[in-house]
Amino acid sequence: MKRFWLLFAQTVTVLLAAWFVVRTLQPGWLGVPSAERTAISVVEASGTPSAAAAPGSLNGAVRKAAPAVVSINTRTTAASRPVYRDPWFRFFFGDFGEQTQQEQAGLGSGVIVSTDGYVLTNNHVIENADQIEVILADTRHATAEIVGTDPDSDLAVLKISIVGKLPVMTLGDSSALQVGDPVLAIGNPFGVGQTVTSGIVSALGRELGPDRLGTNTFEHFIQTDAAINPGNSGGALTDTAGNLIGINTAIYSNSGSGGSIGIGFAIPVSTARQVLEGIVKNGQVSRVWIGIEARELASELARNFGIRAPAGVIVTGVNLDGPAAAAGIRPGDVITQIEGQPVRTVPELMTRIAALPPGTAARFTLERGGESERISVTPREHRRLPPVGRQR
């Protein structure tokens, strides 16, 4: 009897263990209702390979361009006097006190444009700085030296020496931009870290004047609605291929914080390249001047004056003491080419003229009275204007 009881107990134990295992792992075998099951059946989207971009994504441009955009931290030591709050002391001695040194910090962005370590940024980002630190997107950092500055264009060239290969931004063609083209702004707004914003080209050839924004003397900005905020200055404006087309430099803001309201401005890369090459090769930027005022040739204007040129800029004013007047250029002339290169817009005219060497005659093709003419103009070096003051 005892043996029979032990066999029965062992059999029951094995059956209970088997039932528990099946109940836990395969409840369907026992016909357990779905409401009692612990697993939840869901429908999941098929996985997208990490290398494939979502439709319309700009991450390819960001991966190409972002590593070459750096953050710039500056330190400036300024002299200040202590303020004495004791009214009797101030009554007898005024605000006189011993000068003290006060350190001020600033931040901005920059773009690495050469494997030699050259960095483009805004002049107002590093102006009067005693120490400049450049921080790469991969957290490497180095102290930068100022190679040269050009306050007239609000550009500066820095150089860094750092261990390892440097990411470099590819320079694009800003003259090929059209209003409506999509663009990306990359920088370090408000010091929060590298940030990418997107928008379109809102306008080209913007001339705002120092009374509006305190911007540079030579103004032919790219306007964009991509968000640009304090700290973005000196950062990159790129096309959708990740190529540099401008250096972000200014915003128009009516808010107390100085934040973006969708009106930002960038210096075209054509101007930035000339400044870079001039500073690196010659230690300064040499600009030329021919003494004309011009505007783009609108179709209605061309029709009213019987101008046959399909594109160009019309001369609206000539400085009597300038090289253009000496060469015979007159108001009403339509400039269509400079040294064989087409001139279709005022920014393109400025770019072509800026590329001319001073003191060397250049061929201008223009239309006058319905006839095409060629005139040799010898540009002169532009005398540097006093720097325009601005706030960081």
GROMACS .gro file of C-alpha atoms in nm:
model
  392
    1MET     CA    1   0.000   0.000   0.000
    2LYS     CA    2   0.281   0.238   0.083
    3ARG     CA    3   0.450   0.173  -0.251
    4PHE     CA    4   0.122   0.234  -0.431
    5TRP     CA    5   0.079   0.571  -0.253
    6LEU     CA    6   0.433   0.685  -0.340
    7LEU     CA    7   0.379   0.596  -0.708
    8PHE     CA    8   0.051   0.790  -0.709
    9ALA     CA    9   0.211   1.098  -0.551
   10GLN     CA   10   0.500   1.098  -0.797
   11THR     CA   11   0.263   1.064  -1.092
   12VAL     CA   12   0.049   1.357  -0.975
   13THR     CA   13   0.357   1.572  -0.917
   14VAL     CA   14   0.491   1.507  -1.269
   15LEU     CA   15   0.151   1.579  -1.426
   16LEU     CA   16   0.114   1.905  -1.234
   17ALA     CA   17   0.465   2.015  -1.336
   18ALA     CA   18   0.392   1.931  -1.701
   19TRP     CA   19   0.060   2.121  -1.685
   20PHE     CA   20   0.231   2.428  -1.538
   21VAL     CA   21   0.499   2.431  -1.807
   22VAL     CA   22   0.245   2.394  -2.088
   23ARG     CA   23   0.013   2.653  -1.927
   24THR     CA   24   0.296   2.905  -1.911
   25LEU     CA   25   0.471   2.849  -2.242
   26GLN     CA   26   0.197   2.715  -2.473
   27PRO     CA   27  -0.141   2.818  -2.332
   28GLY     CA   28  -0.303   2.758  -2.672
   29TRP     CA   29  -0.257   2.383  -2.633
   30LEU     CA   30  -0.491   2.393  -2.336
   31GLY     CA   31  -0.749   2.615  -2.514
   32VAL     CA   32  -0.695   2.909  -2.277
   33PRO     CA   33  -0.897   3.217  -2.395
   34SER     CA   34  -0.689   3.498  -2.550
   35ALA     CA   35  -0.798   3.743  -2.278
   36GLU     CA   36  -0.606   3.534  -2.025
   37ARG     CA   37  -0.284   3.520  -2.223
   38THR     CA   38   0.012   3.727  -2.104
   39ALA     CA   39   0.148   3.799  -2.456
   40ILE     CA   40  -0.001   4.089  -2.659
   41SER     CA   41  -0.025   4.058  -3.035
   42VAL     CA   42   0.073   4.382  -3.216
   43VAL     CA   43   0.142   4.483  -3.576
   44GLU     CA   44   0.482   4.644  -3.631
   45ALA     CA   45   0.614   4.840  -3.930
   46SER     CA   46   0.882   4.670  -4.131
   47GLY     CA   47   1.227   4.785  -4.027
   48THR     CA   48   1.399   5.049  -4.243
   49PRO     CA   49   1.773   4.998  -4.296
   50SER     CA   50   1.970   5.265  -4.111
   51ALA     CA   51   2.157   5.360  -4.428
   52ALA     CA   52   1.835   5.442  -4.615
   53ALA     CA   53   1.695   5.793  -4.573
   54ALA     CA   54   1.327   5.864  -4.533
   55PRO     CA   55   1.163   6.033  -4.832
   56GLY     CA   56   1.245   6.404  -4.830
   57SER     CA   57   1.505   6.368  -4.554
   58LEU     CA   58   1.807   6.600  -4.559
   59ASN     CA   59   2.020   6.385  -4.331
   60GLY     CA   60   2.266   6.315  -4.612
   61ALA     CA   61   2.346   6.687  -4.638
   62VAL     CA   62   2.369   6.714  -4.260
   63ARG     CA   63   2.607   6.417  -4.231
   64LYS     CA   64   2.830   6.574  -4.495
   65ALA     CA   65   2.831   6.932  -4.368
   66ALA     CA   66   2.777   6.925  -3.990
   67PRO     CA   67   3.118   6.781  -3.886
   68ALA     CA   68   3.292   7.084  -4.041
   69VAL     CA   69   3.084   7.336  -3.842
   70VAL     CA   70   3.251   7.435  -3.515
   71SER     CA   71   3.155   7.626  -3.202
   72ILE     CA   72   3.366   7.928  -3.109
   73ASN     CA   73   3.404   8.046  -2.750
   74THR     CA   74   3.581   8.376  -2.684
   75ARG     CA   75   3.717   8.548  -2.375
   76THR     CA   76   3.764   8.924  -2.359
   77THR     CA   77   3.912   9.114  -2.068
   78ALA     CA   78   3.765   9.458  -2.022
   79ALA     CA   79   3.862   9.727  -1.771
   80SER     CA   80   3.589   9.845  -1.537
   81ARG     CA   81   3.556  10.056  -1.222
   82PRO     CA   82   3.384   9.935  -0.905
   83VAL     CA   83   3.053  10.095  -0.815
   84TYR     CA   84   3.037  10.221  -0.455
   85ARG     CA   85   2.686  10.209  -0.313
   86ASP     CA   86   2.764  10.424  -0.006
   87PRO     CA   87   2.588  10.756  -0.085
   88TRP     CA   88   2.831  10.961   0.129
   89PHE     CA   89   3.133  10.812  -0.046
   90ARG     CA   90   2.977  10.886  -0.385
   91PHE     CA   91   2.885  11.240  -0.268
   92PHE     CA   92   3.249  11.323  -0.185
   93PHE     CA   93   3.437  11.106  -0.438
   94GLY     CA   94   3.186  11.035  -0.715
   95ASP     CA   95   3.232  10.704  -0.895
   96PHE     CA   96   3.610  10.725  -0.878
   97GLY     CA   97   3.770  10.392  -0.799
   98GLU     CA   98   4.054  10.165  -0.889
   99GLN     CA   99   4.020   9.994  -1.228
  100THR     CA  100   3.955   9.622  -1.221
  101GLN     CA  101   3.967   9.358  -1.495
  102GLN     CA  102   3.637   9.198  -1.589
  103GLU     CA  103   3.619   8.895  -1.816
  104GLN     CA  104   3.347   8.875  -2.079
  105ALA     CA  105   3.251   8.558  -2.265
  106GLY     CA  106   3.109   8.528  -2.614
  107LEU     CA  107   3.002   8.248  -2.841
  108GLY     CA  108   2.953   8.191  -3.210
  109SER     CA  109   3.011   7.941  -3.487
  110GLY     CA  110   3.258   7.882  -3.766
  111VAL     CA  111   3.326   7.661  -4.068
  112ILE     CA  112   3.641   7.458  -4.139
  113VAL     CA  113   3.722   7.520  -4.505
  114SER     CA  114   4.071   7.372  -4.541
  115THR     CA  115   4.261   7.065  -4.426
  116ASP     CA  116   4.532   7.312  -4.321
  117GLY     CA  117   4.303   7.418  -4.035
  118TYR     CA  118   4.161   7.745  -4.171
  119VAL     CA  119   3.824   7.840  -4.022
  120LEU     CA  120   3.585   8.104  -4.156
  121THR     CA  121   3.369   8.299  -3.913
  122ASN     CA  122   3.226   8.647  -3.859
  123ASN     CA  123   3.454   8.930  -3.756
  124HIS     CA  124   3.206   9.040  -3.488
  125VAL     CA  125   3.230   8.693  -3.326
  126ILE     CA  126   3.603   8.727  -3.248
  127GLU     CA  127   3.644   9.105  -3.247
  128ASN     CA  128   3.858   9.226  -2.951
  129ALA     CA  129   3.884   8.869  -2.816
  130ASP     CA  130   4.188   8.785  -2.604
  131GLN     CA  131   4.135   8.409  -2.627
  132ILE     CA  132   3.953   8.204  -2.888
  133GLU     CA  133   3.865   7.837  -2.844
  134VAL     CA  134   3.732   7.627  -3.133
  135ILE     CA  135   3.529   7.315  -3.046
  136LEU     CA  136   3.460   7.055  -3.314
  137ALA     CA  137   3.140   6.854  -3.341
  138ASP     CA  138   3.334   6.544  -3.225
  139THR     CA  139   3.432   6.736  -2.904
  140ARG     CA  140   3.794   6.794  -3.004
  141HIS     CA  141   3.902   7.148  -2.924
  142ALA     CA  142   4.194   7.381  -2.983
  143THR     CA  143   4.300   7.739  -2.926
  144ALA     CA  144   4.274   7.939  -3.248
  145GLU     CA  145   4.494   8.215  -3.381
  146ILE     CA  146   4.360   8.500  -3.591
  147VAL     CA  147   4.507   8.490  -3.942
  148GLY     CA  148   4.327   8.807  -4.050
  149THR     CA  149   4.001   8.998  -4.036
  150ASP     CA  150   3.796   9.199  -4.282
  151PRO     CA  151   3.547   9.424  -4.099
  152ASP     CA  152   3.410   9.554  -4.430
  153SER     CA  153   3.262   9.213  -4.507
  154ASP     CA  154   3.233   9.109  -4.138
  155LEU     CA  155   3.449   8.803  -4.203
  156ALA     CA  156   3.752   8.664  -4.022
  157VAL     CA  157   3.991   8.377  -4.084
  158LEU     CA  158   4.119   8.165  -3.794
  159LYS     CA  159   4.366   7.877  -3.790
  160ILE     CA  160   4.373   7.576  -3.562
  161SER     CA  161   4.623   7.294  -3.510
  162ILE     CA  162   4.464   6.974  -3.387
  163VAL     CA  163   4.554   6.606  -3.377
  164GLY     CA  164   4.377   6.393  -3.635
  165LYS     CA  165   4.208   6.453  -3.966
  166LEU     CA  166   3.994   6.765  -3.993
  167PRO     CA  167   3.648   6.758  -4.151
  168VAL     CA  168   3.626   7.016  -4.431
  169MET     CA  169   3.321   7.185  -4.580
  170THR     CA  170   3.291   7.174  -4.960
  171LEU     CA  171   3.242   7.520  -5.112
  172GLY     CA  172   2.934   7.554  -5.329
  173ASP     CA  173   2.824   7.807  -5.591
  174SER     CA  174   2.620   8.090  -5.439
  175SER     CA  175   2.575   8.256  -5.779
  176ALA     CA  176   2.358   7.962  -5.889
  177LEU     CA  177   2.108   8.014  -5.606
  178GLN     CA  178   1.748   8.091  -5.687
  179VAL     CA  179   1.473   8.225  -5.464
  180GLY     CA  180   1.286   7.924  -5.330
  181ASP     CA  181   1.584   7.690  -5.315
  182PRO     CA  182   1.591   7.484  -4.991
  183VAL     CA  183   1.880   7.556  -4.753
  184LEU     CA  184   2.011   7.445  -4.413
  185ALA     CA  185   2.156   7.665  -4.137
  186ILE     CA  186   2.403   7.489  -3.906
  187GLY     CA  187   2.552   7.645  -3.593
  188ASN     CA  188   2.542   7.670  -3.215
  189PRO     CA  189   2.242   7.891  -3.126
  190PHE     CA  190   2.233   8.022  -2.769
  191GLY     CA  191   2.514   7.779  -2.685
  192VAL     CA  192   2.278   7.479  -2.669
  193GLY     CA  193   2.497   7.271  -2.902
  194GLN     CA  194   2.513   7.210  -3.274
  195THR     CA  195   2.171   7.261  -3.430
  196VAL     CA  196   2.037   7.228  -3.785
  197THR     CA  197   1.743   7.431  -3.914
  198SER     CA  198   1.591   7.431  -4.260
  199GLY     CA  199   1.420   7.684  -4.483
  200ILE     CA  200   1.438   7.836  -4.828
  201VAL     CA  201   1.618   8.123  -4.997
  202SER     CA  202   1.378   8.412  -4.938
  203ALA     CA  203   1.565   8.676  -5.141
  204LEU     CA  204   1.902   8.746  -5.300
  205GLY     CA  205   2.123   9.054  -5.309
  206ARG     CA  206   1.975   9.214  -4.999
  207GLU     CA  207   2.126   9.553  -4.912
  208LEU     CA  208   2.019   9.664  -4.566
  209GLY     CA  209   2.262   9.933  -4.456
  210PRO     CA  210   2.423   9.988  -4.114
  211ASP     CA  211   2.121  10.187  -3.992
  212ARG     CA  212   1.910   9.872  -4.015
  213LEU     CA  213   2.128   9.597  -3.872
  214GLY     CA  214   2.477   9.736  -3.817
  215THR     CA  215   2.599   9.498  -4.083
  216ASN     CA  216   2.897   9.504  -4.312
  217THR     CA  217   2.991   9.769  -4.567
  218PHE     CA  218   2.964   9.538  -4.868
  219GLU     CA  219   2.613   9.398  -4.845
  220HIS     CA  220   2.466   9.154  -5.092
  221PHE     CA  221   2.314   8.908  -4.849
  222ILE     CA  222   2.133   8.583  -4.904
  223GLN     CA  223   1.807   8.611  -4.710
  224THR     CA  224   1.657   8.294  -4.565
  225ASP     CA  225   1.378   8.189  -4.333
  226ALA     CA  226   1.588   7.908  -4.185
  227ALA     CA  227   1.606   7.990  -3.814
  228ILE     CA  228   1.925   8.184  -3.728
  229ASN     CA  229   1.971   8.287  -3.366
  230PRO     CA  230   2.246   8.441  -3.150
  231GLY     CA  231   2.533   8.195  -3.155
  232ASN     CA  232   2.465   8.096  -3.518
  233SER     CA  233   2.684   8.384  -3.639
  234GLY     CA  234   2.973   8.250  -3.844
  235GLY     CA  235   2.800   7.917  -3.903
  236ALA     CA  236   2.717   7.753  -4.233
  237LEU     CA  237   2.432   7.803  -4.475
  238THR     CA  238   2.435   7.499  -4.705
  239ASP     CA  239   2.243   7.364  -5.000
  240THR     CA  240   2.070   7.027  -4.993
  241ALA     CA  241   2.390   6.859  -5.110
  242GLY     CA  242   2.574   6.979  -4.798
  243ASN     CA  243   2.786   7.237  -4.984
  244LEU     CA  244   2.864   7.575  -4.826
  245ILE     CA  245   2.677   7.859  -4.993
  246GLY     CA  246   2.695   8.127  -4.722
  247ILE     CA  247   2.819   8.233  -4.379
  248ASN     CA  248   2.532   8.318  -4.144
  249THR     CA  249   2.588   8.667  -4.009
  250ALA     CA  250   2.278   8.861  -3.904
  251ILE     CA  251   1.909   8.845  -3.825
  252TYR     CA  252   1.624   9.091  -3.814
  253SER     CA  253   1.438   9.057  -3.486
  254ASN     CA  254   1.175   9.264  -3.308
  255SER     CA  255   1.169   9.045  -2.997
  256GLY     CA  256   1.344   9.133  -2.675
  257SER     CA  257   1.541   8.807  -2.681
  258GLY     CA  258   1.689   8.874  -3.022
  259GLY     CA  259   1.551   8.542  -3.143
  260SER     CA  260   1.469   8.448  -3.500
  261ILE     CA  261   1.144   8.557  -3.662
  262GLY     CA  262   1.231   8.400  -3.995
  263ILE     CA  263   1.441   8.679  -4.145
  264GLY     CA  264   1.808   8.584  -4.148
  265PHE     CA  265   2.101   8.687  -4.365
  266ALA     CA  266   2.413   8.512  -4.487
  267ILE     CA  267   2.725   8.634  -4.668
  268PRO     CA  268   2.753   8.454  -5.006
  269VAL     CA  269   3.034   8.199  -5.027
  270SER     CA  270   3.170   8.382  -5.334
  271THR     CA  271   3.251   8.680  -5.111
  272ALA     CA  272   3.379   8.456  -4.831
  273ARG     CA  273   3.614   8.277  -5.069
  274GLN     CA  274   3.767   8.601  -5.194
  275VAL     CA  275   3.822   8.717  -4.837
  276LEU     CA  276   3.975   8.383  -4.741
  277GLU     CA  277   4.216   8.379  -5.034
  278GLY     CA  278   4.311   8.745  -4.990
  279ILE     CA  279   4.387   8.708  -4.619
  280VAL     CA  280   4.576   8.379  -4.650
  281LYS     CA  281   4.780   8.476  -4.956
  282ASN     CA  282   4.833   8.849  -4.904
  283GLY     CA  283   4.750   8.911  -4.540
  284GLN     CA  284   4.470   9.149  -4.638
  285VAL     CA  285   4.174   9.186  -4.870
  286SER     CA  286   4.229   9.410  -5.171
  287ARG     CA  287   3.909   9.542  -5.322
  288VAL     CA  288   3.865   9.724  -5.645
  289TRP     CA  289   3.629  10.003  -5.742
  290ILE     CA  290   3.511  10.133  -6.078
  291GLY     CA  291   3.260  10.397  -5.961
  292ILE     CA  292   2.916  10.296  -6.086
  293GLU     CA  293   2.569  10.239  -5.950
  294ALA     CA  294   2.356   9.972  -6.115
  295ARG     CA  295   2.029   9.782  -6.094
  296GLU     CA  296   1.906   9.462  -6.250
  297LEU     CA  297   1.754   9.484  -6.595
  298ALA     CA  298   1.382   9.419  -6.558
  299SER     CA  299   1.194   9.302  -6.867
  300GLU     CA  300   0.960   9.603  -6.859
  301LEU     CA  301   1.253   9.843  -6.834
  302ALA     CA  302   1.428   9.671  -7.125
  303ARG     CA  303   1.112   9.692  -7.336
  304ASN     CA  304   1.056  10.062  -7.263
  305PHE     CA  305   1.412  10.157  -7.356
  306GLY     CA  306   1.440   9.919  -7.650
  307ILE     CA  307   1.720   9.715  -7.492
  308ARG     CA  308   1.781   9.388  -7.673
  309ALA     CA  309   2.007   9.222  -7.415
  310PRO     CA  310   1.821   8.928  -7.258
  311ALA     CA  311   1.996   8.978  -6.923
  312GLY     CA  312   2.235   9.222  -6.760
  313VAL     CA  313   2.252   9.518  -6.524
  314ILE     CA  314   2.176   9.873  -6.623
  315VAL     CA  315   2.407  10.153  -6.510
  316THR     CA  316   2.205  10.413  -6.320
  317GLY     CA  317   2.490  10.636  -6.203
  318VAL     CA  318   2.858  10.699  -6.275
  319ASN     CA  319   3.113  10.864  -6.046
  320LEU     CA  320   3.282  11.134  -6.253
  321ASP     CA  321   3.617  11.068  -6.085
  322GLY     CA  322   3.596  10.690  -6.118
  323PRO     CA  323   3.755  10.443  -6.359
  324ALA     CA  324   3.422  10.369  -6.530
  325ALA     CA  325   3.375  10.736  -6.627
  326ALA     CA  326   3.733  10.751  -6.752
  327ALA     CA  327   3.667  10.447  -6.970
  328GLY     CA  328   3.352  10.601  -7.120
  329ILE     CA  329   3.075  10.411  -6.940
  330ARG     CA  330   2.758  10.621  -6.917
  331PRO     CA  331   2.422  10.594  -6.739
  332GLY     CA  332   2.187  10.379  -6.943
  333ASP     CA  333   2.457  10.135  -7.053
  334VAL     CA  334   2.372   9.769  -6.992
  335ILE     CA  335   2.666   9.559  -6.874
  336THR     CA  336   2.627   9.199  -6.992
  337GLN     CA  337   2.978   9.054  -6.945
  338ILE     CA  338   3.305   9.119  -6.759
  339GLU     CA  339   3.611   8.938  -6.887
  340GLY     CA  340   3.384   8.702  -7.081
  341GLN     CA  341   3.184   8.605  -6.771
  342PRO     CA  342   2.808   8.673  -6.781
  343VAL     CA  343   2.659   8.946  -6.561
  344ARG     CA  344   2.290   8.893  -6.488
  345THR     CA  345   2.237   9.039  -6.142
  346VAL     CA  346   2.385   9.313  -5.923
  347PRO     CA  347   2.544   9.059  -5.684
  348GLU     CA  348   2.701   8.888  -5.985
  349LEU     CA  349   2.831   9.227  -6.104
  350MET     CA  350   2.986   9.293  -5.763
  351THR     CA  351   3.142   8.946  -5.757
  352ARG     CA  352   3.295   8.988  -6.104
  353ILE     CA  353   3.433   9.333  -6.020
  354ALA     CA  354   3.571   9.216  -5.685
  355ALA     CA  355   3.768   8.943  -5.863
  356LEU     CA  356   3.949   9.193  -6.089
  357PRO     CA  357   4.310   9.284  -6.001
  358PRO     CA  358   4.354   9.658  -5.934
  359GLY     CA  359   4.546   9.851  -6.196
  360THR     CA  360   4.487   9.594  -6.472
  361ALA     CA  361   4.253   9.670  -6.762
  362ALA     CA  362   3.946   9.446  -6.785
  363ARG     CA  363   3.710   9.391  -7.080
  364PHE     CA  364   3.350   9.500  -7.021
  365THR     CA  365   3.085   9.400  -7.275
  366LEU     CA  366   2.782   9.630  -7.277
  367GLU     CA  367   2.488   9.733  -7.486
  368ARG     CA  368   2.442  10.097  -7.578
  369GLY     CA  369   2.180  10.228  -7.818
  370GLY     CA  370   2.095   9.879  -7.933
  371GLU     CA  371   2.456   9.799  -8.026
  372SER     CA  372   2.705   9.578  -7.843
  373GLU     CA  373   3.033   9.742  -7.744
  374ARG     CA  374   3.351   9.643  -7.561
  375ILE     CA  375   3.522   9.884  -7.326
  376SER     CA  376   3.842   9.845  -7.124
  377VAL     CA  377   3.808   9.957  -6.763
  378THR     CA  378   4.106   9.977  -6.526
  379PRO     CA  379   3.972   9.934  -6.172
  380ARG     CA  380   4.135  10.106  -5.876
  381GLU     CA  381   4.189   9.974  -5.528
  382HIS     CA  382   3.907  10.062  -5.295
  383ARG     CA  383   4.006  10.268  -4.995
  384ARG     CA  384   3.901  10.098  -4.676
  385LEU     CA  385   3.607  10.257  -4.498
  386PRO     CA  386   3.600  10.294  -4.118
  387PRO     CA  387   3.463   9.979  -3.953
  388VAL     CA  388   3.095   9.981  -3.869
  389GLY     CA  389   3.018   9.927  -3.500
  390ARG     CA  390   2.789   9.643  -3.400
  391GLN     CA  391   2.678   9.449  -3.100
  392ARG     CA  392   2.769   9.087  -3.048
   0.00000   0.00000   0.00000
